[in-house]
GROMACS .gro file of C-alpha atoms in nm:
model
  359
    1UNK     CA    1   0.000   0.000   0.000
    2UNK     CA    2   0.264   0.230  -0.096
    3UNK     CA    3   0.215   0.562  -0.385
    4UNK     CA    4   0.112   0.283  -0.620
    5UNK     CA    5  -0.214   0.159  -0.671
    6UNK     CA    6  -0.248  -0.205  -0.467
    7UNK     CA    7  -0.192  -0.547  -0.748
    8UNK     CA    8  -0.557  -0.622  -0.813
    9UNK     CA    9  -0.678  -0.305  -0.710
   10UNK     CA   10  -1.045  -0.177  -0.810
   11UNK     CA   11  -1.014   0.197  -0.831
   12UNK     CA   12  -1.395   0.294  -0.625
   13UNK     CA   13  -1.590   0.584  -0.600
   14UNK     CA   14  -1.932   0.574  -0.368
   15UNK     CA   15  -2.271   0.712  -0.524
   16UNK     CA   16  -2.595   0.835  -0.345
   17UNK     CA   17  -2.859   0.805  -0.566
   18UNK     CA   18  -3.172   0.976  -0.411
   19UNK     CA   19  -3.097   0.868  -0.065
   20UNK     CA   20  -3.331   0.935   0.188
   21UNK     CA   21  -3.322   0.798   0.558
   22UNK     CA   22  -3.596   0.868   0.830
   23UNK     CA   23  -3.618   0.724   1.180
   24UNK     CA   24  -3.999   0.633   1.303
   25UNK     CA   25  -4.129   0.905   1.007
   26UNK     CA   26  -3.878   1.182   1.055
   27UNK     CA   27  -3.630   1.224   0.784
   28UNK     CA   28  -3.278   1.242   0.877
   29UNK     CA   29  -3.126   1.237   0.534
   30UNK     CA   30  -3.306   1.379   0.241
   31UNK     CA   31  -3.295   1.278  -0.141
   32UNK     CA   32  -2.877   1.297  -0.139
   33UNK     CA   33  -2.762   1.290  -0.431
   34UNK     CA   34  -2.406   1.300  -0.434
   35UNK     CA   35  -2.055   1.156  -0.570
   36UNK     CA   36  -1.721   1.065  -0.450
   37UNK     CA   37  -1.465   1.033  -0.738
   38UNK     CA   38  -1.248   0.731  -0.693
   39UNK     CA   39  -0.926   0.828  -0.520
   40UNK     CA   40  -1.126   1.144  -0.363
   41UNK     CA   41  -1.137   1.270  -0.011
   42UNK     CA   42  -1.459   1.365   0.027
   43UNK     CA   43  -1.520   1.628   0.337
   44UNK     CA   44  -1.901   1.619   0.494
   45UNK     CA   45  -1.935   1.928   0.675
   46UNK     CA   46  -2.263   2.037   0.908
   47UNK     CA   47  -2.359   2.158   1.240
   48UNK     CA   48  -2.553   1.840   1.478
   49UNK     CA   49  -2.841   1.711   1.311
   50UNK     CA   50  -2.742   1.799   0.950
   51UNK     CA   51  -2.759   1.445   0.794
   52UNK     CA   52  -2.318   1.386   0.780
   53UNK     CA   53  -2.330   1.066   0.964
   54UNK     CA   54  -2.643   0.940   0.878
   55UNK     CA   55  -2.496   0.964   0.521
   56UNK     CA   56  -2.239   0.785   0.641
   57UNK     CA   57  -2.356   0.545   0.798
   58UNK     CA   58  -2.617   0.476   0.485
   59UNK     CA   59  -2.230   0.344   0.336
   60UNK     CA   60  -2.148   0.192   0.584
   61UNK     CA   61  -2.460  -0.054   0.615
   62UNK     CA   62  -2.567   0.015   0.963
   63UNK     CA   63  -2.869   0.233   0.857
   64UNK     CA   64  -3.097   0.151   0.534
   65UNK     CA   65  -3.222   0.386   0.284
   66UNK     CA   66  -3.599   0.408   0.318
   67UNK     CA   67  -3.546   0.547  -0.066
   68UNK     CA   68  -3.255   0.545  -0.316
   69UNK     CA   69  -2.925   0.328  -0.357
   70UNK     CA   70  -2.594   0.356  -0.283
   71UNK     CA   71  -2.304   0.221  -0.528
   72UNK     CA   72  -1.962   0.102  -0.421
   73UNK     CA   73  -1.782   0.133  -0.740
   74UNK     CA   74  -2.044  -0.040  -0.979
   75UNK     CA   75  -2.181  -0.214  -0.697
   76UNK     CA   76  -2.553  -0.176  -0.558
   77UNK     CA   77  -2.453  -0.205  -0.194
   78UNK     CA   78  -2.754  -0.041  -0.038
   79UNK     CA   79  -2.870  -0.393   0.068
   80UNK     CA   80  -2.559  -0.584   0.117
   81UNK     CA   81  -2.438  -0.646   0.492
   82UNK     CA   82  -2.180  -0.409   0.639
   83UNK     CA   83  -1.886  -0.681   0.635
   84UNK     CA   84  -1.923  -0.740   0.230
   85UNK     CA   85  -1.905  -0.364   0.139
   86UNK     CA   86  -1.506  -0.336   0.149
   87UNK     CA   87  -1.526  -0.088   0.378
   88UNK     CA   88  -1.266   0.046   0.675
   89UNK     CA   89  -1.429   0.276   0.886
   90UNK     CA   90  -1.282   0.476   1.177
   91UNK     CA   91  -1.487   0.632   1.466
   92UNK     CA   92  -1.415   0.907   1.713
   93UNK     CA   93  -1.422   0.688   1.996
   94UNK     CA   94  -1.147   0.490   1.873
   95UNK     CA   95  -1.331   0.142   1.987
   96UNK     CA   96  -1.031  -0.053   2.013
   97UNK     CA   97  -0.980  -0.348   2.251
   98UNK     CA   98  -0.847  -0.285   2.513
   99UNK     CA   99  -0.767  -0.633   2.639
  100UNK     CA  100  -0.535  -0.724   2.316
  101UNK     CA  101  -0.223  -0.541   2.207
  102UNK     CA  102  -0.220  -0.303   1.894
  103UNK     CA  103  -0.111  -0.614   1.670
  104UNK     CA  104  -0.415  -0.775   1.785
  105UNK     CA  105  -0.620  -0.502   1.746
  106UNK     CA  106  -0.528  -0.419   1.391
  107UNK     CA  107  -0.496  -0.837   1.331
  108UNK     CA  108  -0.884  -0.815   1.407
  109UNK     CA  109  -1.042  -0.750   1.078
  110UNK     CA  110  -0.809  -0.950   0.904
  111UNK     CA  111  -0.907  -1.248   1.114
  112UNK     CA  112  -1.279  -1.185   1.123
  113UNK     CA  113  -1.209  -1.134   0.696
  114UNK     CA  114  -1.072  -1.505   0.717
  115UNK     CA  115  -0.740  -1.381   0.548
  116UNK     CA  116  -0.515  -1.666   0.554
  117UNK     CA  117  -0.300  -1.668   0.913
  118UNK     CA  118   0.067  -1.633   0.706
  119UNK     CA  119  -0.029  -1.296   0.592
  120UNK     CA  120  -0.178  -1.129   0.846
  121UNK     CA  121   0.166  -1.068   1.018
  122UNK     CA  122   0.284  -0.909   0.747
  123UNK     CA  123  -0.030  -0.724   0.660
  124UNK     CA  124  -0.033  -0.602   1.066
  125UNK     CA  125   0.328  -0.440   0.982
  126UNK     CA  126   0.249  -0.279   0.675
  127UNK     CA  127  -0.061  -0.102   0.869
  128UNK     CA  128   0.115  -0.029   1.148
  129UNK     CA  129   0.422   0.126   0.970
  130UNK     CA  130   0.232   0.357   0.781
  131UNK     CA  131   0.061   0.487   1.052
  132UNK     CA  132   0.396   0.562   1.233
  133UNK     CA  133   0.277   0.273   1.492
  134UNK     CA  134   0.477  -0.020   1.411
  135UNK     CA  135   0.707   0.035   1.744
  136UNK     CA  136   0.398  -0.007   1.999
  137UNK     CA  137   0.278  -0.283   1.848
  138UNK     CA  138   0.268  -0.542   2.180
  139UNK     CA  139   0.167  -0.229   2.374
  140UNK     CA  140  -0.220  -0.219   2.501
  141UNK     CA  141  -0.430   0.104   2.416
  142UNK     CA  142  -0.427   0.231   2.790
  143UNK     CA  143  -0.036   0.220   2.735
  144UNK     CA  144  -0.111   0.473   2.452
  145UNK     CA  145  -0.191   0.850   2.387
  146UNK     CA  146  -0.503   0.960   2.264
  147UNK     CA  147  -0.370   1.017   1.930
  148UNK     CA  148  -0.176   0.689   1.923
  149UNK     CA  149  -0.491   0.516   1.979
  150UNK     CA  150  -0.655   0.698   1.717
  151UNK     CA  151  -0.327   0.562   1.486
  152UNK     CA  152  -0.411   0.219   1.591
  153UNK     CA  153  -0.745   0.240   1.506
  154UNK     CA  154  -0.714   0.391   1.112
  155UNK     CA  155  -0.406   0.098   1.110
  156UNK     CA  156  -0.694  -0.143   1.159
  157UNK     CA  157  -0.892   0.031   0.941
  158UNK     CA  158  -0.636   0.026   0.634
  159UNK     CA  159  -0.542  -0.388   0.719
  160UNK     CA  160  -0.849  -0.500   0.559
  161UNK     CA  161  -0.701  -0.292   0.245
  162UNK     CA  162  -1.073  -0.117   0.207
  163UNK     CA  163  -1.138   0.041  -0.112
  164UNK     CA  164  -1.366   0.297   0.037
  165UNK     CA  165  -1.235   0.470   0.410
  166UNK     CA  166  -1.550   0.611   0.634
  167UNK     CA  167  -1.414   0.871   0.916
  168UNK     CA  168  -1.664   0.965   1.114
  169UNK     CA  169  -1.534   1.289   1.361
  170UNK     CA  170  -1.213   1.108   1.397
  171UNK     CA  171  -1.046   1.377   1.550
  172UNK     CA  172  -1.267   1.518   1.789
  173UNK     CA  173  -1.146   1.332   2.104
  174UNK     CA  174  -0.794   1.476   2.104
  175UNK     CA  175  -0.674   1.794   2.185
  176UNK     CA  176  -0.567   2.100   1.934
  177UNK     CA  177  -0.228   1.991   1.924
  178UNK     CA  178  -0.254   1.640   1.844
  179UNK     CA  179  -0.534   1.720   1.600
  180UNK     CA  180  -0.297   1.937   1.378
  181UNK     CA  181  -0.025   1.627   1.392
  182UNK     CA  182  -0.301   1.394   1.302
  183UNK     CA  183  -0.399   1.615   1.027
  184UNK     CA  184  -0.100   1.592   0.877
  185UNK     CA  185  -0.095   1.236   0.925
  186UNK     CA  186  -0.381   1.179   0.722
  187UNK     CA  187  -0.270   1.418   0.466
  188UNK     CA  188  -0.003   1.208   0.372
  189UNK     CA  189  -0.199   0.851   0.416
  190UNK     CA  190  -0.429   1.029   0.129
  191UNK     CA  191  -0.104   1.067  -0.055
  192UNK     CA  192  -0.005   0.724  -0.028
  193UNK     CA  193  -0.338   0.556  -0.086
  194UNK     CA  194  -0.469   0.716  -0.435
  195UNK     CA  195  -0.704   0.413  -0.518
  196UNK     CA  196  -0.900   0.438  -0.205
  197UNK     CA  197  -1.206   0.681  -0.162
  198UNK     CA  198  -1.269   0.862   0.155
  199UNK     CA  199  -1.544   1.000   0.322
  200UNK     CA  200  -1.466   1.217   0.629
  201UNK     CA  201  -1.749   1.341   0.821
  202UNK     CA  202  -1.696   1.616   1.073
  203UNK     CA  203  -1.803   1.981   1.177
  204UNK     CA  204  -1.448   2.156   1.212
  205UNK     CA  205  -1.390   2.344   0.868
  206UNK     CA  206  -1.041   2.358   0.963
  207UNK     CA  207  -1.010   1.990   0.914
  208UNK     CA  208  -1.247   1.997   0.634
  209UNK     CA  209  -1.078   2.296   0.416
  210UNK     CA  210  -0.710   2.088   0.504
  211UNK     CA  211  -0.816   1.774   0.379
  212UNK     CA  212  -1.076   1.749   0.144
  213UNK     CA  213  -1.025   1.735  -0.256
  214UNK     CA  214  -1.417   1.869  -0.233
  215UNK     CA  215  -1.654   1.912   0.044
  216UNK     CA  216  -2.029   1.854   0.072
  217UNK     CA  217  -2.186   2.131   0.270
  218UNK     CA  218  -2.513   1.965   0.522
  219UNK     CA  219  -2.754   2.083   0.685
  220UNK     CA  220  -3.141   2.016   0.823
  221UNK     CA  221  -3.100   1.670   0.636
  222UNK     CA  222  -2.998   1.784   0.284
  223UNK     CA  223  -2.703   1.869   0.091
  224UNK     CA  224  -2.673   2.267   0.078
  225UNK     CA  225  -2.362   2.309  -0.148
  226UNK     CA  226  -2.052   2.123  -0.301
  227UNK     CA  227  -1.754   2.219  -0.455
  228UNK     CA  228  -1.359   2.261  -0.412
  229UNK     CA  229  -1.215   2.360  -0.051
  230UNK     CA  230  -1.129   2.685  -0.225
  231UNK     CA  231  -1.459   2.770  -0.442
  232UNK     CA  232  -1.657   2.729  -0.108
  233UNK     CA  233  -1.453   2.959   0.082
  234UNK     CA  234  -1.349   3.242  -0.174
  235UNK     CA  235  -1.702   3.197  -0.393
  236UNK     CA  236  -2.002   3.079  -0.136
  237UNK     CA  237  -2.268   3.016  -0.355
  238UNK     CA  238  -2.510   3.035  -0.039
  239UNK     CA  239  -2.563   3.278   0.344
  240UNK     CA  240  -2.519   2.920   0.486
  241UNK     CA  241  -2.223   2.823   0.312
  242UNK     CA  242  -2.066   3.157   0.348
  243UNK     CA  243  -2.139   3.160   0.756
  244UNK     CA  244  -2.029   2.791   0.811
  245UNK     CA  245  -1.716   2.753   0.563
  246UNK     CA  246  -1.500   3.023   0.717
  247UNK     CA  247  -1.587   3.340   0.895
  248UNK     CA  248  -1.777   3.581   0.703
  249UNK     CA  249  -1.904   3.938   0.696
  250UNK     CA  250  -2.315   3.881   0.594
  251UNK     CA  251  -2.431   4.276   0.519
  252UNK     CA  252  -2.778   4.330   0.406
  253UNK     CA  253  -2.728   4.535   0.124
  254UNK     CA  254  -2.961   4.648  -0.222
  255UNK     CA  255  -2.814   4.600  -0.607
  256UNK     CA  256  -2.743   4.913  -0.803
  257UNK     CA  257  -2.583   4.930  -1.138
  258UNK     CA  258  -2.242   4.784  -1.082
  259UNK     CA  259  -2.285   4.846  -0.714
  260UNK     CA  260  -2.473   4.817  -0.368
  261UNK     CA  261  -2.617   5.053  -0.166
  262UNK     CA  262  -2.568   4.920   0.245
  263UNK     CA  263  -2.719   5.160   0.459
  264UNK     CA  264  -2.654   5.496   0.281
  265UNK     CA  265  -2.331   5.373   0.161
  266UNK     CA  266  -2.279   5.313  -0.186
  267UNK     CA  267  -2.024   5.024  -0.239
  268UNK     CA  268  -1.822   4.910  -0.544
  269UNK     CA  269  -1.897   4.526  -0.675
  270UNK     CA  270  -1.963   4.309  -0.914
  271UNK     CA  271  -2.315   4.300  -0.973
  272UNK     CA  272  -2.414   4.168  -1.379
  273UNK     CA  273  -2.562   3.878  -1.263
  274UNK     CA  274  -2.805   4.013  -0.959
  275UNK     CA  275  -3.123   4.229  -1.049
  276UNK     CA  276  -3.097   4.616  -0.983
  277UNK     CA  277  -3.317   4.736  -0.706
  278UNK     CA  278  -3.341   4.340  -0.534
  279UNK     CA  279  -3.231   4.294  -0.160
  280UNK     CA  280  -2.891   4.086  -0.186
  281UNK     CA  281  -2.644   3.947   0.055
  282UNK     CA  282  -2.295   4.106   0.014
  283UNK     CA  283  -2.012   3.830   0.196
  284UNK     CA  284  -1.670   3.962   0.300
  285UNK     CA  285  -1.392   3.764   0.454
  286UNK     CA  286  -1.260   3.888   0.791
  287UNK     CA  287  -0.898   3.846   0.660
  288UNK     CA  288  -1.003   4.065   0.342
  289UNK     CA  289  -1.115   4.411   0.553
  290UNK     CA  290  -0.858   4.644   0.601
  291UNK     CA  291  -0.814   4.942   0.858
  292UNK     CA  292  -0.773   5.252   0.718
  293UNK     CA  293  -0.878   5.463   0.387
  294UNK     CA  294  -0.944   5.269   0.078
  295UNK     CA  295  -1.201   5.133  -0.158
  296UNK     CA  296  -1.511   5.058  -0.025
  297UNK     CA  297  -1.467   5.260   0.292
  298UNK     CA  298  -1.653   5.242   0.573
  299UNK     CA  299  -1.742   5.421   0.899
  300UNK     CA  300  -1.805   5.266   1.257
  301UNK     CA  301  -1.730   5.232   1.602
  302UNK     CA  302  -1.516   4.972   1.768
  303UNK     CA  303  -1.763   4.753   1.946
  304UNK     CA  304  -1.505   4.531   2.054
  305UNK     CA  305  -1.126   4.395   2.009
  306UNK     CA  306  -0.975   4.077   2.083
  307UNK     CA  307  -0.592   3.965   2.066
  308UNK     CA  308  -0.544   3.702   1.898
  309UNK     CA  309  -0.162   3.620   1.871
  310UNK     CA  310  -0.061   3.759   1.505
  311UNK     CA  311  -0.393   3.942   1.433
  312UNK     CA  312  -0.639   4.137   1.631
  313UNK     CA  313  -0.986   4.088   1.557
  314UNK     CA  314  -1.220   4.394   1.552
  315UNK     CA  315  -1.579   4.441   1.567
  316UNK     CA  316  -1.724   4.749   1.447
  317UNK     CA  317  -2.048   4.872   1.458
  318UNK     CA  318  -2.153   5.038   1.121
  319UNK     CA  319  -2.524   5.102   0.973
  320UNK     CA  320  -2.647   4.878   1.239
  321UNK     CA  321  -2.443   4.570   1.163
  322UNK     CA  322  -2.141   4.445   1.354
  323UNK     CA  323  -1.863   4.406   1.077
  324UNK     CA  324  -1.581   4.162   1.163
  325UNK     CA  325  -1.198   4.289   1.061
  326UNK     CA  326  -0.908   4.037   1.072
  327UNK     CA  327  -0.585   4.294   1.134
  328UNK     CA  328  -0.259   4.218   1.164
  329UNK     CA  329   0.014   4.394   1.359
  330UNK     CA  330  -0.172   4.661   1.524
  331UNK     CA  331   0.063   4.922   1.719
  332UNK     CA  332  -0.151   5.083   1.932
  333UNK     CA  333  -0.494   4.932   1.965
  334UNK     CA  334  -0.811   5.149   1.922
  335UNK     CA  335  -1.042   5.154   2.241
  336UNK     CA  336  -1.385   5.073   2.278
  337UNK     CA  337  -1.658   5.332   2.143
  338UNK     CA  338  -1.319   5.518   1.910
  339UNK     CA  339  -1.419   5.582   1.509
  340UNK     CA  340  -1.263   5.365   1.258
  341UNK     CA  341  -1.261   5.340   0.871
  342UNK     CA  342  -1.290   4.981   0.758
  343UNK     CA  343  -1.203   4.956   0.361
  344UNK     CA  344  -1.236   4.632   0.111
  345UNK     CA  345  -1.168   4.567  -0.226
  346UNK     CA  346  -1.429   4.520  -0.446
  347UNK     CA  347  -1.334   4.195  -0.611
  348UNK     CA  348  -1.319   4.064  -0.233
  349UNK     CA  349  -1.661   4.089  -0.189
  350UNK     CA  350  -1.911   3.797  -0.309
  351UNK     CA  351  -2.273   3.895  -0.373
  352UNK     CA  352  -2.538   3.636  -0.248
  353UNK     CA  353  -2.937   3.598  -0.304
  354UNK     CA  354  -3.090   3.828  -0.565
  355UNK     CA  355  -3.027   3.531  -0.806
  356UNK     CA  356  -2.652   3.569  -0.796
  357UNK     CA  357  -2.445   3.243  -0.804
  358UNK     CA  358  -2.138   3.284  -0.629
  359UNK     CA  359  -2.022   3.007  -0.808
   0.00000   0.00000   0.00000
């Protein structure tokens, strides 16, 4: 399981067709339609309740489909058991047992797969050294970290040599640190496994916008948006995608001829595809408004500052919204209630509703 695709490989995607999943009459998951490429890391990205792991789980086999199919490949798997889908699947609670050693942990699947006994050995090691785990291998899990556990269990994921990985929230039992070095981790397992599709469920963008080759946006049961890490955050096509991708600036604004007019303030974007005189949505990145004079400037009143290592994040009241300002550097910080101009260029600025596409 090295850069190269496995001998004998079959190079799978998964496919929701029409998917829909309801518990005792209440839909959970509604008509997904939705596919991962083969090779693809696939990001599923929602607040509680948005549909992520039900949608996983519909893979998985441990929920059906009260409509719809979902493909494997080529393969109909929407009725098939769990243990014939080819499947690895890694949970945040790591599940491993904790009366065996990490060989016999990761030996598990393997065993339970009937592979013959004079490869799993070898297939244990391979596992084990790709996760950077092969030198705790007769240790138990409560001689291990959180995030060597977590190791462990993708190790025994990757034995069974799936061609579809499922992580549901796999990093959301360890601590910021260990979450960046596991992040990095999987970075590079995606790197060395190209014929194996994964489907990562969580609700931290940050792990989302770091991983994912594209990420499906959730939320009250349905898919909301889709598209490339970067489309999502520089284009939002959506308020919701805007607000939950990133940090945004939402101002209520109206559509003029090649601008908007927010509050009495008459601002310079891109506006051919919106409707003049409609109520719109204009989205600006934190990062993106500047202090000082320039394009697009703005009056206010600092509301409220916070220190956050390199930047300082300001809130300033203007036209009866509270406008967010990502600034780096700051010499002397402004105090509470002082006047500030806030500025933006105008190709930062992403216009939403109206029937504008941000895509």
């Amino acid at each position: 399981m090295s850069g190269a695709a496995r001998p004998g490989a079959v190079r799978s995607g998964i496919r929701f067709d029409g998917v829909t999943v309801a518990y005792h009459g209440n839909v959970v998951l509604d008509s997904l339609d939705l596919t991962i490429e083969p090779g693809e890391v696939m990001a599923l990205l929602g607040p509680s309740g948005s549909g992520k792991t039900t949608a996983l789980r519909a893979v998985a086999g441990f929920v059906q489909p009260v409509r719809g199919r979902v493909f494997i490949g080529e393969r109909d798997v929407t009725h098939l058991p769990p243990h014939q889908r080819g499947i690895g699947m890694v949970v945040q609670q790591y599940a491993l047992f904790p009366h065996m050693r990490v060989e016999g942990n990761v030996a598990f699947g393997l065993k339970a797969q009937k592979v013959p006994k004079g490869q799993i050995p070898g297939r244990v090691a391979e596992s084990l050294a790709m996760t950077g785990m092969d030198a705790y291998a007769k240790r138990y899990p409560r001689e291990l970290s959180g995030g060597q556990q977590q190791r462990v269990a993708i190790a025994r994921a990757l034995a069974i040599r799936p061609d579809v990985l499922l992580l549901d929230e796999p990093l959301s039992a360890l601590d910021a640190q260990l979450r960046s070095g596991m992040l990095t981790e999987l970075a590079r397992l995606h790197r060395e496994l190209p014929d194996v599709s994964i489907l990562y469920v969580t609700h931290d963008q940050v792990e989302a916008l770091t991983l994912a080759d594209r990420i499906a946006v959730m939320d009250k049961a349905r898919l909301q948006d889709c598209g490339s890490p970067q489309d999502l955050y520089r284009r939002p096509r959506t308020e919701f995608t805007a607000s939950f991708v990133g940090n945004a600036n939402l101002l209520p604004v109206r559509v003029g001829a090649g601008s908007v007019l927010f509050g009495d303030t008459e601002l310079s974007v891109a506006t051919e595809d919106a409707a003049w005189g409609a109520t719109a949505t204009l989205c600006v990145r934190p990062h993106l408004v500047g202090l000082g004079p320039g394009p697009n400037a703005l009056r206010g009143r600092i509301a409220e500052v916070q220190w956050r290592g390199s930047t300082h994040r300001l809130y300033v009241d203007v036209a009866g919204e509270r406008i967010k300002a990502d600034v780096r550097e700051l010499r002397v910080t402004p105090a509470l209630g002082d006047e500030v101009t806030l500025h933006f260029a105008p190709q930062d600025a992403v216009l939403l509703g109206a029937g504008v596409s941000g895509g």
